[in-house]
mmCIF file with all atom_site columns, C-alpha atoms in Angstrom:
data_model
loop_
_atom_site.group_PDB
_atom_site.id
_atom_site.type_symbol
_atom_site.label_atom_id
_atom_site.label_alt_id
_atom_site.label_comp_id
_atom_site.label_asym_id
_atom_site.label_entity_id
_atom_site.label_seq_id
_atom_site.pdbx_PDB_ins_code
_atom_site.Cartn_x
_atom_site.Cartn_y
_atom_site.Cartn_z
_atom_site.occupancy
_atom_site.B_iso_or_equiv
_atom_site.pdbx_formal_charge
_atom_site.auth_seq_id
_atom_site.auth_comp_id
_atom_site.auth_asym_id
_atom_site.auth_atom_id
_atom_site.pdbx_PDB_model_num
ATOM 1   C CA . MET A 1 1   ? 0.050  -0.231  -0.166  1.00 0.00 ? 1   MET A CA 1
ATOM 2   C CA . LEU A 1 2   ? 2.742  2.256   0.836   1.00 0.00 ? 2   LEU A CA 1
ATOM 3   C CA . GLN A 1 3   ? 4.551  1.792   -2.185  1.00 0.00 ? 3   GLN A CA 1
ATOM 4   C CA . ARG A 1 4   ? 1.430  2.186   -4.404  1.00 0.00 ? 4   ARG A CA 1
ATOM 5   C CA . LYS A 1 5   ? 0.730  5.399   -2.710  1.00 0.00 ? 5   LYS A CA 1
ATOM 6   C CA . ILE A 1 6   ? 4.512  6.890   -2.960  1.00 0.00 ? 6   ILE A CA 1
ATOM 7   C CA . PHE A 1 7   ? 4.411  6.199   -6.812  1.00 0.00 ? 7   PHE A CA 1
ATOM 8   C CA . PHE A 1 8   ? 1.045  7.322   -7.568  1.00 0.00 ? 8   PHE A CA 1
ATOM 9   C CA . ILE A 1 9   ? 2.044  10.956  -6.028  1.00 0.00 ? 9   ILE A CA 1
ATOM 10  C CA . SER A 1 10  ? 5.419  10.792  -7.434  1.00 0.00 ? 10  SER A CA 1
ATOM 11  C CA . ALA A 1 11  ? 4.245  12.789  -10.513 1.00 0.00 ? 11  ALA A CA 1
ATOM 12  C CA . LEU A 1 12  ? 3.244  15.846  -8.621  1.00 0.00 ? 12  LEU A CA 1
ATOM 13  C CA . TRP A 1 13  ? 6.766  17.630  -8.763  1.00 0.00 ? 13  TRP A CA 1
ATOM 14  C CA . ALA A 1 14  ? 8.319  20.464  -10.611 1.00 0.00 ? 14  ALA A CA 1
ATOM 15  C CA . GLY A 1 15  ? 10.523 22.844  -9.262  1.00 0.00 ? 15  GLY A CA 1
ATOM 16  C CA . LEU A 1 16  ? 10.901 26.211  -10.933 1.00 0.00 ? 16  LEU A CA 1
ATOM 17  C CA . PHE A 1 17  ? 11.717 29.535  -9.093  1.00 0.00 ? 17  PHE A CA 1
ATOM 18  C CA . PHE A 1 18  ? 9.185  31.577  -9.789  1.00 0.00 ? 18  PHE A CA 1
ATOM 19  C CA . ASN A 1 19  ? 6.395  29.262  -9.582  1.00 0.00 ? 19  ASN A CA 1
ATOM 20  C CA . GLY A 1 20  ? 6.831  25.761  -8.433  1.00 0.00 ? 20  GLY A CA 1
ATOM 21  C CA . THR A 1 21  ? 3.504  24.644  -7.933  1.00 0.00 ? 21  THR A CA 1
ATOM 22  C CA . ALA A 1 22  ? 3.005  21.299  -9.127  1.00 0.00 ? 22  ALA A CA 1
ATOM 23  C CA . MET A 1 23  ? 0.698  21.593  -12.939 1.00 0.00 ? 23  MET A CA 1
ATOM 24  C CA . ALA A 1 24  ? -2.292 19.090  -13.460 1.00 0.00 ? 24  ALA A CA 1
ATOM 25  C CA . GLN A 1 25  ? -2.850 17.170  -16.288 1.00 0.00 ? 25  GLN A CA 1
ATOM 26  C CA . GLU A 1 26  ? -3.678 20.273  -18.356 1.00 0.00 ? 26  GLU A CA 1
ATOM 27  C CA . THR A 1 27  ? -0.915 22.244  -19.721 1.00 0.00 ? 27  THR A CA 1
ATOM 28  C CA . ASN A 1 28  ? 0.022  25.859  -21.098 1.00 0.00 ? 28  ASN A CA 1
ATOM 29  C CA . ALA A 1 29  ? 2.847  25.691  -23.505 1.00 0.00 ? 29  ALA A CA 1
ATOM 30  C CA . ASP A 1 30  ? 3.272  29.841  -23.144 1.00 0.00 ? 30  ASP A CA 1
ATOM 31  C CA . CYS A 1 31  ? 2.875  30.084  -19.688 1.00 0.00 ? 31  CYS A CA 1
ATOM 32  C CA . ASP A 1 32  ? 5.260  26.740  -18.934 1.00 0.00 ? 32  ASP A CA 1
ATOM 33  C CA . GLY A 1 33  ? 7.396  28.335  -21.506 1.00 0.00 ? 33  GLY A CA 1
ATOM 34  C CA . ALA A 1 34  ? 8.019  32.038  -20.155 1.00 0.00 ? 34  ALA A CA 1
ATOM 35  C CA . LYS A 1 35  ? 8.394  30.415  -16.379 1.00 0.00 ? 35  LYS A CA 1
ATOM 36  C CA . GLN A 1 36  ? 11.030 28.495  -17.526 1.00 0.00 ? 36  GLN A CA 1
ATOM 37  C CA . TYR A 1 37  ? 12.967 31.080  -19.193 1.00 0.00 ? 37  TYR A CA 1
ATOM 38  C CA . LEU A 1 38  ? 12.364 33.270  -15.932 1.00 0.00 ? 38  LEU A CA 1
ATOM 39  C CA . ALA A 1 39  ? 13.636 30.460  -13.844 1.00 0.00 ? 39  ALA A CA 1
ATOM 40  C CA . GLU A 1 40  ? 16.694 29.356  -15.797 1.00 0.00 ? 40  GLU A CA 1
ATOM 41  C CA . GLN A 1 41  ? 17.624 31.392  -18.983 1.00 0.00 ? 41  GLN A CA 1
ATOM 42  C CA . TYR A 1 42  ? 16.984 35.171  -17.670 1.00 0.00 ? 42  TYR A CA 1
ATOM 43  C CA . SER A 1 43  ? 20.158 37.374  -18.400 1.00 0.00 ? 43  SER A CA 1
ATOM 44  C CA . ARG A 1 44  ? 20.498 41.187  -18.007 1.00 0.00 ? 44  ARG A CA 1
ATOM 45  C CA . SER A 1 45  ? 21.955 41.201  -21.374 1.00 0.00 ? 45  SER A CA 1
ATOM 46  C CA . ASP A 1 46  ? 18.559 40.577  -22.606 1.00 0.00 ? 46  ASP A CA 1
ATOM 47  C CA . PRO A 1 47  ? 16.273 42.962  -21.659 1.00 0.00 ? 47  PRO A CA 1
ATOM 48  C CA . GLU A 1 48  ? 13.963 42.439  -24.430 1.00 0.00 ? 48  GLU A CA 1
ATOM 49  C CA . ASN A 1 49  ? 13.399 38.915  -23.883 1.00 0.00 ? 49  ASN A CA 1
ATOM 50  C CA . ASN A 1 50  ? 13.002 39.133  -20.033 1.00 0.00 ? 50  ASN A CA 1
ATOM 51  C CA . GLU A 1 51  ? 10.315 41.997  -20.328 1.00 0.00 ? 51  GLU A CA 1
ATOM 52  C CA . LYS A 1 52  ? 8.517  39.416  -23.112 1.00 0.00 ? 52  LYS A CA 1
ATOM 53  C CA . TYR A 1 53  ? 8.515  36.104  -21.170 1.00 0.00 ? 53  TYR A CA 1
ATOM 54  C CA . TYR A 1 54  ? 7.797  38.525  -17.787 1.00 0.00 ? 54  TYR A CA 1
ATOM 55  C CA . LYS A 1 55  ? 4.843  39.820  -19.733 1.00 0.00 ? 55  LYS A CA 1
ATOM 56  C CA . ILE A 1 56  ? 3.332  36.224  -20.604 1.00 0.00 ? 56  ILE A CA 1
ATOM 57  C CA . TRP A 1 57  ? 4.170  34.956  -16.955 1.00 0.00 ? 57  TRP A CA 1
ATOM 58  C CA . SER A 1 58  ? 2.488  37.601  -15.006 1.00 0.00 ? 58  SER A CA 1
ATOM 59  C CA . SER A 1 59  ? -0.385 37.384  -17.603 1.00 0.00 ? 59  SER A CA 1
ATOM 60  C CA . ALA A 1 60  ? -3.916 36.981  -16.522 1.00 0.00 ? 60  ALA A CA 1
ATOM 61  C CA . GLN A 1 61  ? -4.077 33.569  -18.225 1.00 0.00 ? 61  GLN A CA 1
ATOM 62  C CA . CYS A 1 62  ? -0.818 32.445  -16.407 1.00 0.00 ? 62  CYS A CA 1
ATOM 63  C CA . VAL A 1 63  ? -1.877 33.804  -13.398 1.00 0.00 ? 63  VAL A CA 1
ATOM 64  C CA . ASN A 1 64  ? -5.492 31.606  -13.278 1.00 0.00 ? 64  ASN A CA 1
ATOM 65  C CA . TYR A 1 65  ? -3.409 28.768  -14.785 1.00 0.00 ? 65  TYR A CA 1
ATOM 66  C CA . ARG A 1 66  ? -1.192 28.639  -11.931 1.00 0.00 ? 66  ARG A CA 1
ATOM 67  C CA . LYS A 1 67  ? -3.878 29.383  -9.697  1.00 0.00 ? 67  LYS A CA 1
ATOM 68  C CA . LYS A 1 68  ? -5.632 26.148  -10.829 1.00 0.00 ? 68  LYS A CA 1
ATOM 69  C CA . ALA A 1 69  ? -2.588 24.041  -10.536 1.00 0.00 ? 69  ALA A CA 1
ATOM 70  C CA . GLU A 1 70  ? -2.582 24.520  -7.604  1.00 0.00 ? 70  GLU A CA 1
ATOM 71  C CA . LEU A 1 71  ? -5.916 24.100  -6.176  1.00 0.00 ? 71  LEU A CA 1
ATOM 72  C CA . SER A 1 72  ? -5.518 20.757  -8.160  1.00 0.00 ? 72  SER A CA 1
ATOM 73  C CA . VAL A 1 73  ? -3.011 19.153  -6.087  1.00 0.00 ? 73  VAL A CA 1
ATOM 74  C CA . ASP A 1 74  ? -3.472 20.756  -2.485  1.00 0.00 ? 74  ASP A CA 1
ATOM 75  C CA . SER A 1 75  ? -5.040 18.095  -1.139  1.00 0.00 ? 75  SER A CA 1
ATOM 76  C CA . ALA A 1 76  ? -2.522 15.588  -2.446  1.00 0.00 ? 76  ALA A CA 1
ATOM 77  C CA . ILE A 1 77  ? 0.280  17.590  -1.143  1.00 0.00 ? 77  ILE A CA 1
ATOM 78  C CA . ALA A 1 78  ? -1.100 17.396  2.300   1.00 0.00 ? 78  ALA A CA 1
ATOM 79  C CA . GLU A 1 79  ? -1.989 13.859  2.335   1.00 0.00 ? 79  GLU A CA 1
ATOM 80  C CA . ASN A 1 80  ? 1.859  13.480  1.051   1.00 0.00 ? 80  ASN A CA 1
ATOM 81  C CA . GLU A 1 81  ? 3.539  15.251  4.059   1.00 0.00 ? 81  GLU A CA 1
ATOM 82  C CA . GLN A 1 82  ? 1.304  13.682  6.302   1.00 0.00 ? 82  GLN A CA 1
ATOM 83  C CA . LEU A 1 83  ? 2.466  10.415  4.691   1.00 0.00 ? 83  LEU A CA 1
ATOM 84  C CA . ILE A 1 84  ? 6.475  11.634  5.303   1.00 0.00 ? 84  ILE A CA 1
ATOM 85  C CA . ARG A 1 85  ? 6.282  12.984  8.460   1.00 0.00 ? 85  ARG A CA 1
ATOM 86  C CA . SER A 1 86  ? 4.456  9.447   9.831   1.00 0.00 ? 86  SER A CA 1
ATOM 87  C CA . LEU A 1 87  ? 7.670  7.580   8.330   1.00 0.00 ? 87  LEU A CA 1
ATOM 88  C CA . SER A 1 88  ? 10.241 10.646  8.861   1.00 0.00 ? 88  SER A CA 1
ATOM 89  C CA . GLN A 1 89  ? 10.955 12.330  11.968  1.00 0.00 ? 89  GLN A CA 1
ATOM 90  C CA . ASP A 1 90  ? 13.433 15.026  10.981  1.00 0.00 ? 90  ASP A CA 1
ATOM 91  C CA . TYR A 1 91  ? 10.995 16.437  7.645   1.00 0.00 ? 91  TYR A CA 1
ATOM 92  C CA . ASP A 1 92  ? 9.930  19.086  9.618   1.00 0.00 ? 92  ASP A CA 1
ATOM 93  C CA . ALA A 1 93  ? 13.231 20.575  10.958  1.00 0.00 ? 93  ALA A CA 1
ATOM 94  C CA . GLN A 1 94  ? 14.606 20.170  7.227   1.00 0.00 ? 94  GLN A CA 1
ATOM 95  C CA . LEU A 1 95  ? 11.358 22.559  6.208   1.00 0.00 ? 95  LEU A CA 1
ATOM 96  C CA . ALA A 1 96  ? 12.440 24.998  9.127   1.00 0.00 ? 96  ALA A CA 1
ATOM 97  C CA . LYS A 1 97  ? 15.644 25.491  7.173   1.00 0.00 ? 97  LYS A CA 1
ATOM 98  C CA . ILE A 1 98  ? 14.497 26.702  3.870   1.00 0.00 ? 98  ILE A CA 1
ATOM 99  C CA . PRO A 1 99  ? 13.770 29.997  4.177   1.00 0.00 ? 99  PRO A CA 1
ATOM 100 C CA . ALA A 1 100 ? 17.482 30.650  5.231   1.00 0.00 ? 100 ALA A CA 1
ATOM 101 C CA . ILE A 1 101 ? 18.209 29.138  2.319   1.00 0.00 ? 101 ILE A CA 1
ATOM 102 C CA . CYS A 1 102 ? 16.057 31.201  -0.159  1.00 0.00 ? 102 CYS A CA 1
ATOM 103 C CA . GLN A 1 103 ? 16.904 34.525  1.433   1.00 0.00 ? 103 GLN A CA 1
ATOM 104 C CA . PRO A 1 104 ? 20.544 34.732  -0.337  1.00 0.00 ? 104 PRO A CA 1
ATOM 105 C CA . ILE A 1 105 ? 19.086 33.185  -3.430  1.00 0.00 ? 105 ILE A CA 1
ATOM 106 C CA . VAL A 1 106 ? 16.492 35.805  -3.558  1.00 0.00 ? 106 VAL A CA 1
ATOM 107 C CA . ASP A 1 107 ? 19.176 38.711  -2.723  1.00 0.00 ? 107 ASP A CA 1
ATOM 108 C CA . LYS A 1 108 ? 21.386 37.359  -5.805  1.00 0.00 ? 108 LYS A CA 1
ATOM 109 C CA . ARG A 1 109 ? 18.528 37.429  -8.201  1.00 0.00 ? 109 ARG A CA 1
ATOM 110 C CA . TRP A 1 110 ? 17.113 40.328  -7.257  1.00 0.00 ? 110 TRP A CA 1
ATOM 111 C CA . SER A 1 111 ? 20.468 42.460  -6.912  1.00 0.00 ? 111 SER A CA 1
ATOM 112 C CA . GLU A 1 112 ? 21.173 40.958  -10.671 1.00 0.00 ? 112 GLU A CA 1
ATOM 113 C CA . ALA A 1 113 ? 17.589 41.629  -12.099 1.00 0.00 ? 113 ALA A CA 1
ATOM 114 C CA . SER A 1 114 ? 17.299 45.475  -13.978 1.00 0.00 ? 114 SER A CA 1
ATOM 115 C CA . GLU A 1 115 ? 15.200 48.278  -12.656 1.00 0.00 ? 115 GLU A CA 1
ATOM 116 C CA . LYS A 1 116 ? 12.403 47.972  -14.827 1.00 0.00 ? 116 LYS A CA 1
ATOM 117 C CA . PHE A 1 117 ? 11.800 44.319  -13.614 1.00 0.00 ? 117 PHE A CA 1
ATOM 118 C CA . ARG A 1 118 ? 12.390 45.322  -10.213 1.00 0.00 ? 118 ARG A CA 1
ATOM 119 C CA . SER A 1 119 ? 9.729  48.055  -10.562 1.00 0.00 ? 119 SER A CA 1
ATOM 120 C CA . GLU A 1 120 ? 7.358  45.335  -11.438 1.00 0.00 ? 120 GLU A CA 1
ATOM 121 C CA . GLN A 1 121 ? 8.381  42.202  -9.251  1.00 0.00 ? 121 GLN A CA 1
ATOM 122 C CA . LYS A 1 122 ? 7.768  41.998  -5.446  1.00 0.00 ? 122 LYS A CA 1
ATOM 123 C CA . LYS A 1 123 ? 10.709 40.560  -3.742  1.00 0.00 ? 123 LYS A CA 1
ATOM 124 C CA . PRO A 1 124 ? 8.518  38.965  -1.133  1.00 0.00 ? 124 PRO A CA 1
ATOM 125 C CA . GLU A 1 125 ? 6.553  36.944  -3.354  1.00 0.00 ? 125 GLU A CA 1
ATOM 126 C CA . LEU A 1 126 ? 10.152 35.407  -5.335  1.00 0.00 ? 126 LEU A CA 1
ATOM 127 C CA . LEU A 1 127 ? 11.117 34.583  -1.547  1.00 0.00 ? 127 LEU A CA 1
ATOM 128 C CA . THR A 1 128 ? 7.782  33.121  -1.330  1.00 0.00 ? 128 THR A CA 1
ATOM 129 C CA . SER A 1 129 ? 7.657  31.121  -4.702  1.00 0.00 ? 129 SER A CA 1
ATOM 130 C CA . CYS A 1 130 ? 11.489 29.801  -4.050  1.00 0.00 ? 130 CYS A CA 1
ATOM 131 C CA . ILE A 1 131 ? 10.361 28.955  -0.489  1.00 0.00 ? 131 ILE A CA 1
ATOM 132 C CA . ARG A 1 132 ? 7.764  26.920  -1.765  1.00 0.00 ? 132 ARG A CA 1
ATOM 133 C CA . ASN A 1 133 ? 9.683  25.135  -4.492  1.00 0.00 ? 133 ASN A CA 1
ATOM 134 C CA . GLN A 1 134 ? 12.539 24.292  -1.930  1.00 0.00 ? 134 GLN A CA 1
ATOM 135 C CA . SER A 1 135 ? 9.638  22.837  -0.436  1.00 0.00 ? 135 SER A CA 1
ATOM 136 C CA . HIS A 1 136 ? 8.598  20.886  -3.259  1.00 0.00 ? 136 HIS A CA 1
ATOM 137 C CA . ALA A 1 137 ? 11.778 19.568  -3.781  1.00 0.00 ? 137 ALA A CA 1
ATOM 138 C CA . LEU A 1 138 ? 12.453 18.264  -0.252  1.00 0.00 ? 138 LEU A CA 1
ATOM 139 C CA . ARG A 1 139 ? 9.065  16.532  -0.557  1.00 0.00 ? 139 ARG A CA 1
ATOM 140 C CA . ALA A 1 140 ? 10.109 14.989  -3.612  1.00 0.00 ? 140 ALA A CA 1
ATOM 141 C CA . GLU A 1 141 ? 13.527 13.935  -2.085  1.00 0.00 ? 141 GLU A CA 1
ATOM 142 C CA . TYR A 1 142 ? 11.829 12.062  0.843   1.00 0.00 ? 142 TYR A CA 1
ATOM 143 C CA . LEU A 1 143 ? 8.945  10.433  -1.247  1.00 0.00 ? 143 LEU A CA 1
ATOM 144 C CA . ASN A 1 144 ? 12.014 9.093   -3.747  1.00 0.00 ? 144 ASN A CA 1
ATOM 145 C CA . ARG A 1 145 ? 13.738 8.103   -0.624  1.00 0.00 ? 145 ARG A CA 1
ATOM 146 C CA . LEU A 1 146 ? 10.371 6.141   0.826   1.00 0.00 ? 146 LEU A CA 1
ATOM 147 C CA . ASN A 1 147 ? 10.169 4.810   -2.590  1.00 0.00 ? 147 ASN A CA 1
ATOM 148 C CA . GLU A 1 148 ? 13.788 3.371   -2.804  1.00 0.00 ? 148 GLU A CA 1
ATOM 149 C CA . GLU A 1 149 ? 13.178 2.145   1.074   1.00 0.00 ? 149 GLU A CA 1
ATOM 150 C CA . SER A 1 150 ? 9.927  0.624   0.115   1.00 0.00 ? 150 SER A CA 1
ATOM 151 C CA . GLU A 1 151 ? 11.348 -0.967  -2.816  1.00 0.00 ? 151 GLU A CA 1
ATOM 152 C CA . ALA A 1 152 ? 14.064 -2.560  -1.275  1.00 0.00 ? 152 ALA A CA 1
ATOM 153 C CA . GLN A 1 153 ? 11.964 -3.817  1.749   1.00 0.00 ? 153 GLN A CA 1
ATOM 154 C CA . PHE A 1 154 ? 9.620  -5.550  -1.071  1.00 0.00 ? 154 PHE A CA 1
ATOM 155 C CA . LEU A 1 155 ? 12.497 -7.014  -2.713  1.00 0.00 ? 155 LEU A CA 1
ATOM 156 C CA . GLU A 1 156 ? 13.788 -8.074  0.892   1.00 0.00 ? 156 GLU A CA 1
ATOM 157 C CA . LYS A 1 157 ? 10.939 -9.423  2.132   1.00 0.00 ? 157 LYS A CA 1
ATOM 158 C CA . GLN A 1 158 ? 10.511 -11.351 -1.025  1.00 0.00 ? 158 GLN A CA 1
ATOM 159 C CA . ARG A 1 159 ? 14.067 -12.917 -1.128  1.00 0.00 ? 159 ARG A CA 1
ATOM 160 C CA . LEU A 1 160 ? 13.189 -14.195 2.493   1.00 0.00 ? 160 LEU A CA 1
ATOM 161 C CA . ASN A 1 161 ? 9.790  -15.599 1.056   1.00 0.00 ? 161 ASN A CA 1
ATOM 162 C CA . LEU A 1 162 ? 12.011 -17.598 -1.328  1.00 0.00 ? 162 LEU A CA 1
ATOM 163 C CA . GLU A 1 163 ? 14.255 -18.344 0.740   1.00 0.00 ? 163 GLU A CA 1
ATOM 164 C CA . GLN A 1 164 ? 11.612 -19.843 3.592   1.00 0.00 ? 164 GLN A CA 1
ATOM 165 C CA . ILE A 1 165 ? 9.749  -21.360 0.380   1.00 0.00 ? 165 ILE A CA 1
ATOM 166 C CA . ALA A 1 166 ? 13.189 -23.222 -0.435  1.00 0.00 ? 166 ALA A CA 1
ATOM 167 C CA . ALA A 1 167 ? 14.000 -24.087 3.426   1.00 0.00 ? 167 ALA A CA 1
ATOM 168 C CA . ASP A 1 168 ? 10.461 -25.702 3.395   1.00 0.00 ? 168 ASP A CA 1
ATOM 169 C CA . LYS A 1 169 ? 10.745 -27.845 0.705   1.00 0.00 ? 169 LYS A CA 1
ATOM 170 C CA . LYS A 1 170 ? 14.044 -29.196 1.344   1.00 0.00 ? 170 LYS A CA 1
ATOM 171 C CA . ALA A 1 171 ? 13.035 -29.618 5.020   1.00 0.00 ? 171 ALA A CA 1
ATOM 172 C CA . ASP A 1 172 ? 9.663  -31.591 3.640   1.00 0.00 ? 172 ASP A CA 1
ATOM 173 C CA . ALA A 1 173 ? 12.208 -33.708 1.579   1.00 0.00 ? 173 ALA A CA 1
ATOM 174 C CA . GLU A 1 174 ? 14.149 -34.707 4.499   1.00 0.00 ? 174 GLU A CA 1
ATOM 175 C CA . ARG A 1 175 ? 11.682 -35.357 6.162   1.00 0.00 ? 175 ARG A CA 1
ATOM 176 C CA . LYS A 1 176 ? 9.842  -37.959 3.420   1.00 0.00 ? 176 LYS A CA 1
ATOM 177 C CA . ALA A 1 177 ? 13.477 -39.364 2.831   1.00 0.00 ? 177 ALA A CA 1
ATOM 178 C CA . ALA A 1 178 ? 14.159 -40.180 6.673   1.00 0.00 ? 178 ALA A CA 1
ATOM 179 C CA . TYR A 1 179 ? 10.368 -41.727 7.079   1.00 0.00 ? 179 TYR A CA 1
ATOM 180 C CA . GLU A 1 180 ? 11.026 -44.001 3.420   1.00 0.00 ? 180 GLU A CA 1
ATOM 181 C CA . MET A 1 181 ? 14.534 -45.104 5.242   1.00 0.00 ? 181 MET A CA 1
ATOM 182 C CA . LYS A 1 182 ? 12.235 -45.778 8.007   1.00 0.00 ? 182 LYS A CA 1
ATOM 183 C CA . MET A 1 183 ? 9.843  -48.000 5.912   1.00 0.00 ? 183 MET A CA 1
ATOM 184 C CA . GLU A 1 184 ? 12.587 -49.626 3.981   1.00 0.00 ? 184 GLU A CA 1
ATOM 185 C CA . GLU A 1 185 ? 14.378 -50.688 7.138   1.00 0.00 ? 185 GLU A CA 1
ATOM 186 C CA . TRP A 1 186 ? 10.728 -52.102 8.789   1.00 0.00 ? 186 TRP A CA 1
ATOM 187 C CA . ARG A 1 187 ? 9.861  -53.901 5.405   1.00 0.00 ? 187 ARG A CA 1
ATOM 188 C CA . ASP A 1 188 ? 13.506 -55.301 5.833   1.00 0.00 ? 188 ASP A CA 1
ATOM 189 C CA . ALA A 1 189 ? 12.795 -56.498 9.125   1.00 0.00 ? 189 ALA A CA 1
ATOM 190 C CA . VAL A 1 190 ? 9.696  -58.328 7.917   1.00 0.00 ? 190 VAL A CA 1
ATOM 191 C CA . ARG A 1 191 ? 11.347 -59.715 5.665   1.00 0.00 ? 191 ARG A CA 1
ATOM 192 C CA . ARG A 1 192 ? 13.785 -61.319 7.592   1.00 0.00 ? 192 ARG A CA 1
ATOM 193 C CA . CYS A 1 193 ? 11.315 -61.939 10.162  1.00 0.00 ? 193 CYS A CA 1
ATOM 194 C CA . LYS A 1 194 ? 9.330  -64.239 8.071   1.00 0.00 ? 194 LYS A CA 1
ATOM 195 C CA . ALA A 1 195 ? 12.641 -65.880 6.643   1.00 0.00 ? 195 ALA A CA 1
ATOM 196 C CA . GLY A 1 196 ? 13.144 -67.274 10.170  1.00 0.00 ? 196 GLY A CA 1
ATOM 197 C CA . GLU A 1 197 ? 15.550 -64.413 11.863  1.00 0.00 ? 197 GLU A CA 1
ATOM 198 C CA . ILE A 1 198 ? 13.859 -64.188 14.966  1.00 0.00 ? 198 ILE A CA 1
ATOM 199 C CA . GLN A 1 199 ? 15.700 -61.331 16.419  1.00 0.00 ? 199 GLN A CA 1
ATOM 200 C CA . TYR A 1 200 ? 13.758 -59.093 13.659  1.00 0.00 ? 200 TYR A CA 1
ATOM 201 C CA . CYS A 1 201 ? 10.527 -60.312 15.024  1.00 0.00 ? 201 CYS A CA 1
ATOM 202 C CA . SER A 1 202 ? 10.831 -58.389 18.251  1.00 0.00 ? 202 SER A CA 1
ATOM 203 C CA . PRO A 1 203 ? 8.432  -55.132 18.832  1.00 0.00 ? 203 PRO A CA 1
ATOM 204 C CA . GLY A 1 204 ? 11.161 -52.940 18.110  1.00 0.00 ? 204 GLY A CA 1
ATOM 205 C CA . TYR A 1 205 ? 10.997 -53.660 14.131  1.00 0.00 ? 205 TYR A CA 1
#
C-alpha cells in the first residue's frame, strides 16, 4: 500500500523558481515556457526577452493557470506531507531550514535584475515562491527516498519468502527421505522375520 501510494504521487513535482507548484494534467505551453525562461535563462544582457517572458508569465491567463494548478494538488500535497511525517522524524526540521536557504538566492536574483524588473516584481513574492519550490523539492527527495526504501523492503521480503519456501521444501524432502528409510528398514525386518531370523521379529522392529 505504501509503495503504491508513493508511486502515485511521484508525478506531482515540478521545481522552478517563480512558481514551483506542480502542474495538473492540463498544460499551457506559453506559460510553462515563460516560467522556464525566467527561472533558467533570465539574463541582464537580454532585457527584451526578459520583459517579453515576464509579461507572459504575469498575464491574467498564466496567473489563472497557476492558481488552477495549485488547487488541483493542494490535497495531494497535504496527504504526501502526512505520509512523510509518519515515516520521517526530521522532515519538519528540514522544512524549517528553507527560508534561510532561499534568502540569499532571492537577494542575488534581485541584485542582478534590471530596474524595470524590480519595479514590476515584488521581492517578498520571490521569496515565497523560492520557499514553495524548495519545499516541493524536499518533498520529492523524501518521497523518492521512501520509494527506494519501500522497494528495498519489498525485495528483501520477497527474498526472505523465497528462502523460506526453499527451506520448507528441503525440510519436507528430508522428512520424506527419513520416513522412506524407516519404512524400508521395517519392510526389511519383516522379510527377515518371515525368513526365520527371530531377532527381527521383536517389537523394536
